[in-house]
Each structure stands twice: as structure tokens, then as C-alpha cells.
mmCIF file of C-alpha atoms in Angstrom:
data_model
loop_
_atom_site.group_PDB
_atom_site.id
_atom_site.type_symbol
_atom_site.label_atom_id
_atom_site.label_comp_id
_atom_site.label_asym_id
_atom_site.label_seq_id
_atom_site.Cartn_x
_atom_site.Cartn_y
_atom_site.Cartn_z
ATOM 1 C CA MET A 1 84.430 132.313 -233.864
ATOM 2 C CA LEU A 2 86.895 130.788 -236.073
ATOM 3 C CA LYS A 3 88.280 128.702 -233.728
ATOM 4 C CA ARG A 4 84.917 127.229 -232.418
ATOM 5 C CA LEU A 5 83.969 126.129 -235.512
ATOM 6 C CA PHE A 6 88.011 125.047 -236.027
ATOM 7 C CA PHE A 7 87.401 122.969 -232.925
ATOM 8 C CA ILE A 8 84.476 121.331 -233.432
ATOM 9 C CA ILE A 9 85.249 120.242 -237.266
ATOM 10 C CA CYS A 10 88.250 118.782 -235.372
ATOM 11 C CA MET A 11 86.001 116.979 -232.640
ATOM 12 C CA VAL A 12 84.106 115.493 -235.600
ATOM 13 C CA LEU A 13 87.357 114.265 -237.725
ATOM 14 C CA ALA A 14 88.390 112.524 -234.280
ATOM 15 C CA ALA A 15 84.931 110.856 -233.882
ATOM 16 C CA ALA A 16 84.713 109.573 -237.321
ATOM 17 C CA PRO A 17 87.117 106.421 -236.962
ATOM 18 C CA VAL A 18 85.570 105.695 -233.860
ATOM 19 C CA LEU A 19 81.937 105.629 -235.057
ATOM 20 C CA GLY A 20 82.961 103.439 -238.698
ATOM 21 C CA GLN A 21 84.271 100.842 -235.845
ATOM 22 C CA GLN A 22 80.540 99.776 -234.694
ATOM 23 C CA ASP A 23 80.329 95.911 -234.079
ATOM 24 C CA THR A 24 78.365 94.593 -237.606
ATOM 25 C CA THR A 25 78.415 91.236 -235.579
ATOM 26 C CA LEU A 26 74.882 89.357 -235.712
ATOM 27 C CA LEU A 27 74.617 87.397 -232.362
ATOM 28 C CA ARG A 28 73.642 83.570 -233.568
ATOM 29 C CA TYR A 29 72.589 81.235 -230.965
ATOM 30 C CA ASP A 30 73.535 77.201 -231.296
ATOM 31 C CA ASN A 31 70.065 75.647 -230.747
ATOM 32 C CA ARG A 32 71.878 72.099 -231.849
ATOM 33 C CA GLU A 33 70.569 69.185 -229.631
ATOM 34 C CA LEU A 34 73.241 68.463 -226.812
ATOM 35 C CA GLU A 35 75.479 65.108 -227.003
ATOM 36 C CA VAL A 36 76.384 64.068 -223.947
ATOM 37 C CA GLN A 37 79.876 61.618 -224.090
ATOM 38 C CA ARG A 38 79.874 58.429 -222.129
ATOM 39 C CA ILE A 39 83.134 57.253 -221.274
ATOM 40 C CA THR A 40 83.332 53.324 -221.016
ATOM 41 C CA GLU A 41 85.002 50.408 -219.415
ATOM 42 C CA GLU A 42 86.480 49.481 -222.745
ATOM 43 C CA ASP A 43 88.075 53.602 -223.459
ATOM 44 C CA LEU A 44 89.427 53.150 -219.832
ATOM 45 C CA GLY A 45 91.108 49.904 -220.139
ATOM 46 C CA PRO A 46 94.073 51.146 -222.613
ATOM 47 C CA PHE A 47 95.138 54.062 -219.883
ATOM 48 C CA ARG A 48 95.023 51.668 -217.187
ATOM 49 C CA ASN A 49 97.207 49.353 -218.751
ATOM 50 C CA ASN A 50 99.460 52.262 -219.590
ATOM 51 C CA PRO A 51 102.276 52.512 -216.415
ATOM 52 C CA ASP A 52 102.860 56.213 -217.911
ATOM 53 C CA PHE A 53 99.204 56.851 -216.347
ATOM 54 C CA ASP A 54 100.190 54.833 -213.090
ATOM 55 C CA TYR A 55 100.139 57.323 -210.600
ATOM 56 C CA GLU A 56 99.963 55.476 -207.071
ATOM 57 C CA VAL A 57 103.109 55.699 -204.984
ATOM 58 C CA VAL A 58 103.291 51.572 -203.350
ATOM 59 C CA GLU A 59 105.245 51.662 -200.258
ATOM 60 C CA PRO A 60 107.516 48.812 -199.441
ATOM 61 C CA ASP A 61 106.852 46.681 -196.722
ATOM 62 C CA ILE A 62 109.377 46.530 -193.786
ATOM 63 C CA THR A 63 110.652 43.939 -193.208
ATOM 64 C CA TRP A 64 112.388 42.279 -189.905
ATOM 65 C CA TRP A 65 115.700 42.587 -191.860
ATOM 66 C CA ASP A 66 115.165 46.362 -192.714
ATOM 67 C CA ASN A 67 113.975 46.505 -188.706
ATOM 68 C CA PHE A 68 117.063 45.036 -187.985
ATOM 69 C CA THR A 69 119.475 47.269 -189.684
ATOM 70 C CA THR A 70 118.030 50.253 -189.344
ATOM 71 C CA TRP A 71 118.466 49.366 -184.708
ATOM 72 C CA LEU A 72 121.964 48.442 -185.569
ATOM 73 C CA GLY A 73 122.517 51.740 -187.686
ATOM 74 C CA ASN A 74 120.930 53.614 -184.741
ATOM 75 C CA LEU A 75 123.072 51.964 -182.021
ATOM 76 C CA PHE A 76 126.050 52.016 -183.689
ATOM 77 C CA ARG A 77 125.418 55.998 -184.391
ATOM 78 C CA ARG A 78 124.784 56.816 -181.144
ATOM 79 C CA PHE A 79 128.098 55.465 -180.395
ATOM 80 C CA PHE A 80 129.918 57.316 -182.595
ATOM 81 C CA GLU A 81 128.497 60.937 -181.574
ATOM 82 C CA TRP A 82 129.177 60.210 -177.922
ATOM 83 C CA LEU A 83 132.332 58.693 -178.892
ATOM 84 C CA PHE A 84 133.218 61.857 -181.234
ATOM 85 C CA GLY A 85 130.512 64.485 -179.251
ATOM 86 C CA ALA A 86 129.026 65.823 -181.728
ATOM 87 C CA GLU A 87 124.929 65.585 -181.781
ATOM 88 C CA LYS A 88 123.993 64.665 -185.055
ATOM 89 C CA ALA A 89 126.455 63.221 -187.179
ATOM 90 C CA ILE A 90 127.122 65.041 -190.659
ATOM 91 C CA GLY A 91 128.766 64.408 -194.443
ATOM 92 C CA PHE A 92 130.960 61.491 -194.585
ATOM 93 C CA PHE A 93 130.500 60.725 -191.296
ATOM 94 C CA ALA A 94 127.111 60.150 -191.999
ATOM 95 C CA VAL A 95 127.320 58.251 -194.551
ATOM 96 C CA PHE A 96 129.800 55.498 -193.077
ATOM 97 C CA LEU A 97 127.451 55.278 -190.167
ATOM 98 C CA ARG A 98 124.667 54.444 -192.331
ATOM 99 C CA ILE A 99 126.995 51.475 -194.305
ATOM 100 C CA LEU A 100 128.104 50.124 -190.408
ATOM 101 C CA PRO A 101 125.741 47.755 -190.401
ATOM 102 C CA TYR A 102 126.243 46.097 -193.327
ATOM 103 C CA ILE A 103 129.974 46.152 -193.238
ATOM 104 C CA LEU A 104 130.085 44.548 -189.919
ATOM 105 C CA ILE A 105 127.541 41.353 -190.799
ATOM 106 C CA GLY A 106 129.547 41.341 -193.968
ATOM 107 C CA ILE A 107 132.617 40.847 -191.405
ATOM 108 C CA LEU A 108 130.114 38.630 -188.903
ATOM 109 C CA LEU A 109 129.073 36.378 -192.246
ATOM 110 C CA PHE A 110 132.887 35.876 -193.340
ATOM 111 C CA LEU A 111 133.597 34.484 -189.892
ATOM 112 C CA LEU A 112 131.046 32.158 -189.978
ATOM 113 C CA ILE A 113 131.783 30.891 -193.226
ATOM 114 C CA LYS A 114 135.356 30.732 -192.554
ATOM 115 C CA PHE A 115 134.938 28.656 -188.917
ATOM 116 C CA PHE A 116 132.387 25.942 -190.534
ATOM 117 C CA LEU A 117 134.825 25.658 -193.284
ATOM 118 C CA ASN A 118 137.684 25.093 -191.130
ATOM 119 C CA VAL A 119 135.058 22.815 -189.240
ATOM 120 C CA ASN A 120 134.590 20.653 -192.105
ATOM 121 C CA SER A 121 138.272 20.359 -193.178
ATOM 122 C CA ASN A 122 139.306 18.633 -189.951
ATOM 123 C CA ALA A 123 136.644 16.629 -189.712
ATOM 124 C CA LEU A 124 138.003 15.388 -193.182
ATOM 125 C CA LEU A 125 141.154 15.092 -192.417
ATOM 126 C CA TYR A 126 139.836 13.107 -188.693
ATOM 127 C CA SER A 127 138.570 11.283 -191.414
ATOM 128 C CA LYS A 128 140.731 10.408 -193.808
ATOM 129 C CA SER A 129 143.188 9.637 -190.594
ATOM 130 C CA ASN A 130 140.920 7.343 -188.612
ATOM 131 C CA GLU A 131 140.316 4.101 -190.460
ATOM 132 C CA ALA A 132 138.207 2.950 -187.959
ATOM 133 C CA VAL A 133 135.699 4.997 -188.864
ATOM 134 C CA VAL A 134 132.543 3.595 -190.589
ATOM 135 C CA SER A 135 129.595 6.144 -191.196
ATOM 136 C CA LEU A 136 125.581 5.201 -190.416
ATOM 137 C CA SER A 137 125.446 5.717 -194.396
ATOM 138 C CA GLU A 138 126.966 2.179 -194.651
ATOM 139 C CA GLU A 139 125.414 0.450 -191.422
ATOM 140 C CA GLU A 140 122.914 -0.713 -194.004
ATOM 141 C CA HIS A 141 124.594 -1.636 -196.272
ATOM 142 C CA ILE A 142 127.198 -3.853 -194.074
ATOM 143 C CA ILE A 143 124.002 -5.691 -192.194
ATOM 144 C CA LYS A 144 122.760 -6.573 -195.802
ATOM 145 C CA ASN A 145 125.180 -7.166 -198.024
ATOM 146 C CA GLU A 146 128.353 -7.566 -196.288
ATOM 147 C CA ASP A 147 130.174 -11.160 -194.653
ATOM 148 C CA ILE A 148 130.122 -9.807 -191.012
ATOM 149 C CA ASP A 149 132.170 -13.005 -190.407
ATOM 150 C CA GLN A 150 135.144 -11.729 -192.682
ATOM 151 C CA LEU A 151 134.915 -8.300 -192.166
ATOM 152 C CA ILE A 152 135.351 -9.289 -188.193
ATOM 153 C CA GLN A 153 138.666 -11.515 -189.387
ATOM 154 C CA LYS A 154 139.983 -8.979 -191.355
ATOM 155 C CA ALA A 155 138.912 -5.739 -188.323
ATOM 156 C CA LEU A 156 141.701 -8.452 -186.020
ATOM 157 C CA ASN A 157 144.018 -8.812 -188.704
ATOM 158 C CA GLU A 158 144.762 -5.005 -188.955
ATOM 159 C CA ARG A 159 144.309 -5.595 -185.371
ATOM 160 C CA ASN A 160 141.847 -2.346 -184.988
ATOM 161 C CA TYR A 161 140.017 -4.252 -182.009
ATOM 162 C CA ARG A 162 137.374 -1.366 -182.223
ATOM 163 C CA LEU A 163 136.391 -2.286 -185.501
ATOM 164 C CA ALA A 164 135.585 -5.165 -184.337
ATOM 165 C CA ILE A 165 133.602 -4.479 -181.635
ATOM 166 C CA ARG A 166 131.422 -2.433 -184.044
ATOM 167 C CA TYR A 167 130.725 -5.651 -186.516
ATOM 168 C CA HIS A 168 130.230 -7.776 -183.875
ATOM 169 C CA TYR A 169 127.686 -5.365 -182.430
ATOM 170 C CA LEU A 170 125.785 -5.673 -186.611
ATOM 171 C CA LEU A 171 126.127 -9.352 -186.679
ATOM 172 C CA ILE A 172 123.623 -9.392 -183.878
ATOM 173 C CA LEU A 173 121.436 -6.840 -184.986
ATOM 174 C CA LYS A 174 121.535 -8.524 -188.369
ATOM 175 C CA GLN A 175 120.963 -11.946 -186.575
ATOM 176 C CA MET A 176 118.041 -10.448 -184.127
ATOM 177 C CA SER A 177 116.577 -8.890 -187.754
ATOM 178 C CA LYS A 178 116.280 -12.468 -188.783
ATOM 179 C CA LYS A 179 115.030 -14.617 -185.886
ATOM 180 C CA GLU A 180 111.753 -11.199 -186.520
ATOM 181 C CA LEU A 181 112.665 -10.855 -183.031
ATOM 182 C CA ILE A 182 113.345 -7.016 -183.815
ATOM 183 C CA THR A 183 112.625 -4.873 -186.967
ATOM 184 C CA TRP A 184 115.631 -2.884 -188.601
ATOM 185 C CA GLU A 185 115.388 0.415 -189.339
ATOM 186 C CA ILE A 186 118.485 2.661 -190.063
ATOM 187 C CA GLN A 187 116.652 5.611 -188.065
ATOM 188 C CA LYS A 188 116.645 3.232 -185.050
ATOM 189 C CA THR A 189 118.086 3.935 -181.496
ATOM 190 C CA ASN A 190 120.299 0.636 -180.058
ATOM 191 C CA ASP A 191 117.672 1.579 -176.828
ATOM 192 C CA ASP A 192 114.863 1.656 -179.316
ATOM 193 C CA TYR A 193 116.451 -2.307 -179.936
ATOM 194 C CA ILE A 194 116.253 -2.985 -176.584
ATOM 195 C CA ASN A 195 113.298 -2.035 -176.032
ATOM 196 C CA GLU A 196 111.615 -4.081 -178.787
ATOM 197 C CA LEU A 197 112.686 -7.610 -176.920
ATOM 198 C CA LYS A 198 110.417 -9.352 -174.529
ATOM 199 C CA LYS A 199 112.343 -12.235 -173.611
ATOM 200 C CA ASP A 200 114.718 -11.350 -170.876
ATOM 201 C CA GLU A 201 117.212 -13.566 -171.617
ATOM 202 C CA LEU A 202 117.993 -11.879 -174.704
ATOM 203 C CA LYS A 203 117.336 -8.482 -173.301
ATOM 204 C CA THR A 204 119.453 -8.772 -170.431
ATOM 205 C CA PRO A 205 122.911 -9.305 -172.298
ATOM 206 C CA PHE A 206 121.932 -7.268 -175.792
ATOM 207 C CA SER A 207 121.847 -4.376 -173.279
ATOM 208 C CA VAL A 208 125.284 -5.841 -171.479
ATOM 209 C CA ILE A 209 126.512 -6.276 -175.622
ATOM 210 C CA THR A 210 124.874 -2.884 -176.408
ATOM 211 C CA TRP A 211 126.715 -0.902 -173.543
ATOM 212 C CA LEU A 212 130.411 -2.275 -173.965
ATOM 213 C CA TYR A 213 129.467 -0.961 -177.638
ATOM 214 C CA ASP A 214 128.769 2.121 -176.423
ATOM 215 C CA TYR A 215 131.647 2.641 -174.480
ATOM 216 C CA VAL A 216 134.346 1.594 -176.919
ATOM 217 C CA TRP A 217 133.034 2.467 -180.071
ATOM 218 C CA TYR A 218 130.627 6.449 -180.238
ATOM 219 C CA GLY A 219 133.035 6.972 -176.759
ATOM 220 C CA ASP A 220 136.224 6.404 -178.444
ATOM 221 C CA PHE A 221 137.519 4.036 -175.672
ATOM 222 C CA PRO A 222 140.662 2.216 -176.085
ATOM 223 C CA ILE A 223 140.459 -1.534 -176.117
ATOM 224 C CA ASP A 224 143.936 -3.517 -176.141
ATOM 225 C CA GLU A 225 143.676 -7.280 -177.274
ATOM 226 C CA ALA A 226 142.677 -8.136 -173.553
ATOM 227 C CA LYS A 227 139.572 -6.094 -173.171
ATOM 228 C CA TYR A 228 138.725 -7.191 -176.986
ATOM 229 C CA SER A 229 139.114 -10.931 -176.217
ATOM 230 C CA LYS A 230 137.043 -9.964 -173.040
ATOM 231 C CA ALA A 231 133.998 -8.549 -174.700
ATOM 232 C CA GLU A 232 134.390 -11.024 -177.687
ATOM 233 C CA ASN A 233 132.807 -13.826 -174.880
ATOM 234 C CA LYS A 234 129.495 -11.898 -174.355
ATOM 235 C CA PHE A 235 129.244 -11.056 -178.436
ATOM 236 C CA THR A 236 129.627 -15.023 -178.995
ATOM 237 C CA SER A 237 127.939 -15.946 -175.823
ATOM 238 C CA LEU A 238 124.637 -13.848 -177.321
ATOM 239 C CA ARG A 239 125.085 -14.962 -180.704
ATOM 240 C CA LYS A 240 124.662 -18.689 -179.451
ATOM 241 C CA THR A 241 121.815 -18.141 -177.797
ATOM 242 C CA LEU A 242 120.428 -16.606 -181.213
ATOM 243 C CA GLU A 243 122.100 -19.677 -183.226
ATOM 244 C CA ASN A 244 119.278 -21.728 -180.952
ATOM 245 C CA TYR A 245 116.526 -19.829 -180.678
ATOM 246 C CA ALA A 246 113.732 -20.722 -182.439
#
């Protein structure tokens, strides 16, 4: 009996703290009216202009240069893989194959630049050594401003017969331009001037001296004093015809 009473007392003492911890919190309801928050374009503005919130992934456009270097790289990679018996390039070899197209293109550009520099330097040396060369930019100045008869005489004194033939031809062009038989322009060819002449008594001899001029000057045909004298007669004859042409 005492044991049962003692057991009941222990059970009561153990349950007492649990009963003392009953939830005394009151349930309350929020009856306030809800306010809907709206996001405007003005609110989004700062975020749109902030690059930290730009999560769009933009892939660069593939250019022809990218396609070319990729094709060239694949070509050399396949070649070296075949050469060394490797199925796939790895490590340093793979890096080397990726940069190889750029190395080859750089070497090609270097060779092209070197070639053109050599060509220009050779042309410059040739122009300095050949005093008979008259550039096209000087042609207009000669026709409009120079005393061509004096230039012819100077060339003959220096025994530069090719240059004298050129001056003779420019003098004929100057005469025909003054007579309004042709319209002289720097971009025109000699055939253009032939086609502008309407009279056969002018067109035929002018065609002959044009052939002589092209052959001697542009063909770099060597001409001595005897050959110059024969050609000079044809220029002089046409010059006299133009002087008497109304």
C-alpha cells in the first residue's frame, strides 16, 4: 500500500511542471486592410542601369577571321597529330597548335612587308639613277607652266634623246589643246586624244608620233642621235601643221 502511494506521489510531482507550462498565448487576428505594393518603371530604372544586375550572356559574333584561324588551326592540328601518331593533342602540344596559325600569319605578314619595302626601295634607287624619268604629276606642270622648247634643248645638250622625245610629245599636246582640238586632262590616255581628233590630216600623223612616243618612252627603247633625228622630223612636221591650222 505504501509503495502504491509513493508511486502516485511521484507521478503527480513529475506531471506538475508539464501542467504548469500550458500555453497562455492568446490567438490574435490581423484585420488590417492589405496594401498591394506595385513596382513601377521608375523603380526598375536603377537596377536596369546597374551592370551588377545584368545577367544576360552575350556571345560575340563569329567573324571571317575567327573562321579562318579556326580552320587553319584544325588543319595543322590534324597534320601534326598524323605526323606524330597522336589521336588528340594534349598539354604543350595542344597549346602550340592553337597559337601556330597566328605565328604563321605573323611570318607571312612580315615577309609581305619586307617584300614591298624592298620593291619601294629599289624603285626609289632606280628613280634616282634614271634622270630621264618624269612622273605623271609633273606632266600637267610642264604643259601649263614650262617653256617646253627650252626643255627640249636642255635634254639634247645632255644627249638625253628619250626625254627630248617626251617633251616633243607634250608640246604637241599643248598645241592641240590651245587650238581646242583636244581637251587635255591628266587622266586621259593617248588613245583618247587620237579619238578626239576629227580631221584625218591631224589624226594620222598624231597616231604615228603617239606610236613613236609610246615605243621610245614607255618601251624604254634605246635611241641614239640618228634615230632621234628621224623621229624629230615627224614631230616638227606635225607642229608646223598645227601652227597653220585655223
